[in-house]
PDB file of C-alpha atoms in Angstrom:
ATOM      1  CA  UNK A   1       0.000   0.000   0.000  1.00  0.00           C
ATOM      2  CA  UNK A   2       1.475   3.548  -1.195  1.00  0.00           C
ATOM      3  CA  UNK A   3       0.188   6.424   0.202  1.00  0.00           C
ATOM      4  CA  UNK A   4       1.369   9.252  -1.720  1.00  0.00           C
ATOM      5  CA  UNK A   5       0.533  12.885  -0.283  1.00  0.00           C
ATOM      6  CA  UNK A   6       2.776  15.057  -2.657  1.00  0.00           C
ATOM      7  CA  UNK A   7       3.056  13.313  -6.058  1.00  0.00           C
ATOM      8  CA  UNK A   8       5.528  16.401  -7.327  1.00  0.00           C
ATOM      9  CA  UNK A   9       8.362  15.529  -4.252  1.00  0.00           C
ATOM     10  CA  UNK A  10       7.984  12.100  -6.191  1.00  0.00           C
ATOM     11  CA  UNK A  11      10.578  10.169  -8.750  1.00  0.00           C
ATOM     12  CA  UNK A  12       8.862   7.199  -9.476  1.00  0.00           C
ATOM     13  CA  UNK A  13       7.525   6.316 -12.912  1.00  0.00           C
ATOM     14  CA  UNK A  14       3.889   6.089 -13.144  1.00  0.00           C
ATOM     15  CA  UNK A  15       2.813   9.658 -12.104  1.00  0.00           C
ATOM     16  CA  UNK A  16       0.681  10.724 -14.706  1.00  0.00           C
ATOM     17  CA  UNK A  17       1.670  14.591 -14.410  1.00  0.00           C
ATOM     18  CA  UNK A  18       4.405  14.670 -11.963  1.00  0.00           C
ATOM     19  CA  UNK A  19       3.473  18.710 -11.690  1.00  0.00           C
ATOM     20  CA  UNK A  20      -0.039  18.237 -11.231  1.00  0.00           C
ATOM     21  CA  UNK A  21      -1.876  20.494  -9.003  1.00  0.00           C
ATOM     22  CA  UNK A  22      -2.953  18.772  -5.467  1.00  0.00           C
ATOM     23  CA  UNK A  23      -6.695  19.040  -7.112  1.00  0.00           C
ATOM     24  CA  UNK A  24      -5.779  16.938  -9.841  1.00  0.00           C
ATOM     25  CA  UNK A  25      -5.967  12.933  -9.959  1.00  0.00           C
ATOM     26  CA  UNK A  26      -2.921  11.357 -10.667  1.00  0.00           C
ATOM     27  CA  UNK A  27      -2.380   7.575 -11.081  1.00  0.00           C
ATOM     28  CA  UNK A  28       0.529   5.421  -9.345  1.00  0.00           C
ATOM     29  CA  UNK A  29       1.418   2.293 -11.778  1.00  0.00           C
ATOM     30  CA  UNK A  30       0.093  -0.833  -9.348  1.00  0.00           C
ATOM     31  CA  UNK A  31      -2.215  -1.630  -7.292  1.00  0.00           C
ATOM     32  CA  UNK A  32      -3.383  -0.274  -4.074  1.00  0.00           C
ATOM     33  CA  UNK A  33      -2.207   2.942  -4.034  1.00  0.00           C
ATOM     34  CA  UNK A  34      -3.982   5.492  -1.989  1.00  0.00           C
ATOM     35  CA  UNK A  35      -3.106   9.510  -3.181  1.00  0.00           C
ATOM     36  CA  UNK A  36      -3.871  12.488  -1.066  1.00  0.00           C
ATOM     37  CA  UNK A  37      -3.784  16.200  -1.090  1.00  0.00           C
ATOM     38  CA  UNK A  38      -1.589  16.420   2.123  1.00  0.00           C
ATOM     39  CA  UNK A  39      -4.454  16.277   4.544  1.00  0.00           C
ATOM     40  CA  UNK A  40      -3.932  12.678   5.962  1.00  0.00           C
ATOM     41  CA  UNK A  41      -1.204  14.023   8.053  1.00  0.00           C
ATOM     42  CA  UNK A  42      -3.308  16.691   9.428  1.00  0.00           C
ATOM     43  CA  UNK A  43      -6.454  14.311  10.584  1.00  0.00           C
ATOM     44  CA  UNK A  44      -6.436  14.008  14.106  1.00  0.00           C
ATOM     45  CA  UNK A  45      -5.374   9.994  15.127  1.00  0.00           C
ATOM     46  CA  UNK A  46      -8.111   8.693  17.043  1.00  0.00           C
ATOM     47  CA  UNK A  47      -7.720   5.104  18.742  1.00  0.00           C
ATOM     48  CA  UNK A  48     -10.028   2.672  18.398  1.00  0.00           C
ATOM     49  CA  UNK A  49     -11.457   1.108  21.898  1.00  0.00           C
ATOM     50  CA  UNK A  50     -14.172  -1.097  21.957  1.00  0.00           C
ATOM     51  CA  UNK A  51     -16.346  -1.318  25.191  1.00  0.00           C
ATOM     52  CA  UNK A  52     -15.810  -4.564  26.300  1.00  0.00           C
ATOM     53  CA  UNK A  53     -18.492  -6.437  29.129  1.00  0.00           C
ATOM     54  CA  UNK A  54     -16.326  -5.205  32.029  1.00  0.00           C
ATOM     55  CA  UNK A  55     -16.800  -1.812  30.732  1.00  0.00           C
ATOM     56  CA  UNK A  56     -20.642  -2.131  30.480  1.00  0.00           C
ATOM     57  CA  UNK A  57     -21.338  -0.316  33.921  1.00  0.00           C
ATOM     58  CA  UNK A  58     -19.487   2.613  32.648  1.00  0.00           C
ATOM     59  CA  UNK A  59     -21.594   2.460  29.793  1.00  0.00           C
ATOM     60  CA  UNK A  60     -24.993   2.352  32.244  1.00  0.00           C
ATOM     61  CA  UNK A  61     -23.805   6.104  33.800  1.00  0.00           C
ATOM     62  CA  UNK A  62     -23.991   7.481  31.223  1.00  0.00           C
ATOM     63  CA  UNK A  63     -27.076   5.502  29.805  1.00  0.00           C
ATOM     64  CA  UNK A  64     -29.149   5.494  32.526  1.00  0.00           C
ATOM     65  CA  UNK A  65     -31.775   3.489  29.857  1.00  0.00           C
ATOM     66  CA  UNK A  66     -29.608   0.633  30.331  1.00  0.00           C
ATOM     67  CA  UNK A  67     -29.548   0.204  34.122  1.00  0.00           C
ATOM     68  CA  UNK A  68     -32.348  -2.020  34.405  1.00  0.00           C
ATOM     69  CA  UNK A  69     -31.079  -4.283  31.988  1.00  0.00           C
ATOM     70  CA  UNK A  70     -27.703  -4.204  32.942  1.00  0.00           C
ATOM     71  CA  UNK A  71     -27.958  -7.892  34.359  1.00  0.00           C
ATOM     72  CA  UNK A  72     -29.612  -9.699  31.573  1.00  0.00           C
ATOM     73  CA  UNK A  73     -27.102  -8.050  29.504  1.00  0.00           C
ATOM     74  CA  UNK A  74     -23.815  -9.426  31.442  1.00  0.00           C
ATOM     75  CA  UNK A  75     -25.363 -12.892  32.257  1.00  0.00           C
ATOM     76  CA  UNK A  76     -26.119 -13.206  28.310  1.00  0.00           C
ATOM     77  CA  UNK A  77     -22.183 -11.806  27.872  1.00  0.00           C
ATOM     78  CA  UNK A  78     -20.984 -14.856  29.263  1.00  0.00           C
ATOM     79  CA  UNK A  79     -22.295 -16.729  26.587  1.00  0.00           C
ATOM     80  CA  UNK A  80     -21.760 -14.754  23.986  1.00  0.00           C
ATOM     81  CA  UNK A  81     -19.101 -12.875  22.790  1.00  0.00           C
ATOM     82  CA  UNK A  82     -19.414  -9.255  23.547  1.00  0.00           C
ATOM     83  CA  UNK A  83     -17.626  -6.054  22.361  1.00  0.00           C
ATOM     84  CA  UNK A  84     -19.283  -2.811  20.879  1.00  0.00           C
ATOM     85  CA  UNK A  85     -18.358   0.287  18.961  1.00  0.00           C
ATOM     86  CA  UNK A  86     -18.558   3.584  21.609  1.00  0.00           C
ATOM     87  CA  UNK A  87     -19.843   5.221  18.031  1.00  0.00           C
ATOM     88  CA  UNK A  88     -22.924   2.119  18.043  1.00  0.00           C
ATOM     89  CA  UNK A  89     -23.696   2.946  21.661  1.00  0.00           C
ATOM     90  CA  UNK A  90     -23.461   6.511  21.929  1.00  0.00           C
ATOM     91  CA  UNK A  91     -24.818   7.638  18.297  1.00  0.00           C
ATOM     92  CA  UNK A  92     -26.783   4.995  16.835  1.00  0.00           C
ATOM     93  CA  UNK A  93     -28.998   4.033  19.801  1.00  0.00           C
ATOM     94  CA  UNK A  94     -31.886   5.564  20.840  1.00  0.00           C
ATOM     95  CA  UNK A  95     -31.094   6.063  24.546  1.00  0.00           C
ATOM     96  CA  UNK A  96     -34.610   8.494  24.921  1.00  0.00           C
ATOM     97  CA  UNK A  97     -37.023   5.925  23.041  1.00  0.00           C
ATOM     98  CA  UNK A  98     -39.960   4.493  25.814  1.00  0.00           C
ATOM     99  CA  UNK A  99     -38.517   1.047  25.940  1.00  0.00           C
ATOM    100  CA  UNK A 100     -34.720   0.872  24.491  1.00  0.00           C
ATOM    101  CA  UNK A 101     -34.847  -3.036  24.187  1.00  0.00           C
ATOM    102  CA  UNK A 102     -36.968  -2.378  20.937  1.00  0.00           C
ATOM    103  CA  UNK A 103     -34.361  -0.295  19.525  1.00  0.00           C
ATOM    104  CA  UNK A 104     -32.760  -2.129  16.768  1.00  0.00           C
ATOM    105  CA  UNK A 105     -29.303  -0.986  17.054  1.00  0.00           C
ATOM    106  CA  UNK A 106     -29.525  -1.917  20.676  1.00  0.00           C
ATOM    107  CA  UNK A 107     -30.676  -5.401  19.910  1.00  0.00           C
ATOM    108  CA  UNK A 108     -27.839  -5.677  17.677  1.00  0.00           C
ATOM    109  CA  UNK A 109     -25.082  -4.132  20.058  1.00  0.00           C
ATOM    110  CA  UNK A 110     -26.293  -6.003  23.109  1.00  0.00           C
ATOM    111  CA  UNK A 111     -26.327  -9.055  24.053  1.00  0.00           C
ATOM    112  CA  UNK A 112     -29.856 -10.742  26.285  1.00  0.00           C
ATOM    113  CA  UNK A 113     -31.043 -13.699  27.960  1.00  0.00           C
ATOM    114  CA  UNK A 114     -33.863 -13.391  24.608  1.00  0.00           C
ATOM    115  CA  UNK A 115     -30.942 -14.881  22.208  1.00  0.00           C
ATOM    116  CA  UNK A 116     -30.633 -18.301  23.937  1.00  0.00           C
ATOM    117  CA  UNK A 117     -32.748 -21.203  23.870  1.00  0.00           C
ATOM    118  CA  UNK A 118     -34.571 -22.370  26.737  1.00  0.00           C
ATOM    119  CA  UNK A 119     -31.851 -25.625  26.413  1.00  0.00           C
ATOM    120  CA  UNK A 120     -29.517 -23.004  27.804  1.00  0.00           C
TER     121      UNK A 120
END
């Protein structure tokens, strides 16, 4: 993967226009080449932390919505795998909705008793 951010500081052969204008598209011979206008350095660098069962309580303060299902939601964690997106659970759900079970990006974040079999 090349990721080119000024294709005139460039030698290589393949640069369509070698003093194109950063506006302009320029191609890289080969494959998976990515080409910017400088900006990718400038984007902040945000890590990535998924909320993991144990942090699930964490999750309840500031989802108070949650609270009352907080234990069907870590007994059904110990069966199945758990981790979440803080964009899923913070954007995506409806925390304000009458009953936040229904909510479908809820029922796909979370995990509940619901999902197993009675076998279980």
């Amino acid at each position: 993967l090349n990721v080119v951010t000024d294709p005139t500081a460039l030698d290589v052969d393949g640069i369509a226009d070698a003093k194109s204008n950063s506006n302009e598209v320029f191609t890289l011979a080969g494959a998976n080449n990515i080409a910017t206008n400088g900006l990718l350095d400038l984007q902040p660098t945000e890590r990535y932390k998924a909320i993991s069962l144990q942090a699930v309580d964490k999750i309840a303060e500031r989802h108070p919505a949650l609270a009352p299902h907080l234990y069907d939601v870590k007994l059904a964690g110990m069966v199945f795998p758990f981790k979440a997106s803080p964009y899923y659970v913070d954007e995506l759900i409806d925390w304000n909705c009458e009953d936040v079970r229904k909510d479908p990006f809820y029922r796909l974040v979370f995990p509940t008793l619901d999902m197993l079999n009675a076998d279980h």
